[in-house]
Short mmCIF file of C-alpha atoms in Angstrom, two decimals:
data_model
loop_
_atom_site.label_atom_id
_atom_site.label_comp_id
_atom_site.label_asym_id
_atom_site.label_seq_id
_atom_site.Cartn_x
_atom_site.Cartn_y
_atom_site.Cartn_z
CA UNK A 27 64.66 103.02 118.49
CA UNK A 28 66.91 102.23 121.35
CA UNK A 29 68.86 99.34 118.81
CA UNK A 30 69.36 101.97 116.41
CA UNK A 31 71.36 104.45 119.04
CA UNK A 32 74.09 101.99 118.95
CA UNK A 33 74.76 101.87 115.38
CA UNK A 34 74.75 106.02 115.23
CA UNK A 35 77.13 106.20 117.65
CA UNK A 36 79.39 103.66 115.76
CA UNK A 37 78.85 106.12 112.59
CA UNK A 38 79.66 109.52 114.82
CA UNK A 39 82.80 107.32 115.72
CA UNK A 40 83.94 106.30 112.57
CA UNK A 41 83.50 109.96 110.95
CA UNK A 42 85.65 111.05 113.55
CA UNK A 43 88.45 108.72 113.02
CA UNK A 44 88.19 109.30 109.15
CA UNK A 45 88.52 112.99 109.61
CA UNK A 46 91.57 112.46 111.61
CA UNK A 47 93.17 110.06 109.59
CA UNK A 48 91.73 111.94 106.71
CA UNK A 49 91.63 115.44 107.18
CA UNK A 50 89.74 117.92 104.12
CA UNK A 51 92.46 119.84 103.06
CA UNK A 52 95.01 116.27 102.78
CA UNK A 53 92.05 114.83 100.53
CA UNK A 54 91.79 117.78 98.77
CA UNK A 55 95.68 117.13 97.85
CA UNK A 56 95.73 113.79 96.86
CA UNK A 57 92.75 114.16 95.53
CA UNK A 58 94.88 116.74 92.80
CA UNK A 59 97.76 114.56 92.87
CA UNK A 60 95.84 111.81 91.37
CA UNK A 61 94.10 114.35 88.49
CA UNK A 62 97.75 114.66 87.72
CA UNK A 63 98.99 111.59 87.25
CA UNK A 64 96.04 110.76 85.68
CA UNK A 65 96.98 113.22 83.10
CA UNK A 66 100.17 112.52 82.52
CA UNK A 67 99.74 108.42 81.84
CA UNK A 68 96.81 109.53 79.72
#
């Protein structure tokens, strides 16, 4: 179990980086920016 704690923490680490690169609400936007030019190529 004790090899295991290692790699968590790495994920807990990681998830906190993306959400600060990354934050919701700026996903959220590009996320509709894409559905839009999507659209208008299509």
């Amino acid at each position: 179990m004790e090899s295991l704690r290692p790699h968590l923490a790495d994920q807990l680490v990681l998830k906190d980086l993306l959400r600060s690169t990354y934050p919701p609400n700026k996903d959220k936007s590009l996320d509709e920016d894409e559905d839009k030019s999507n659209q208008a190529d299509g």
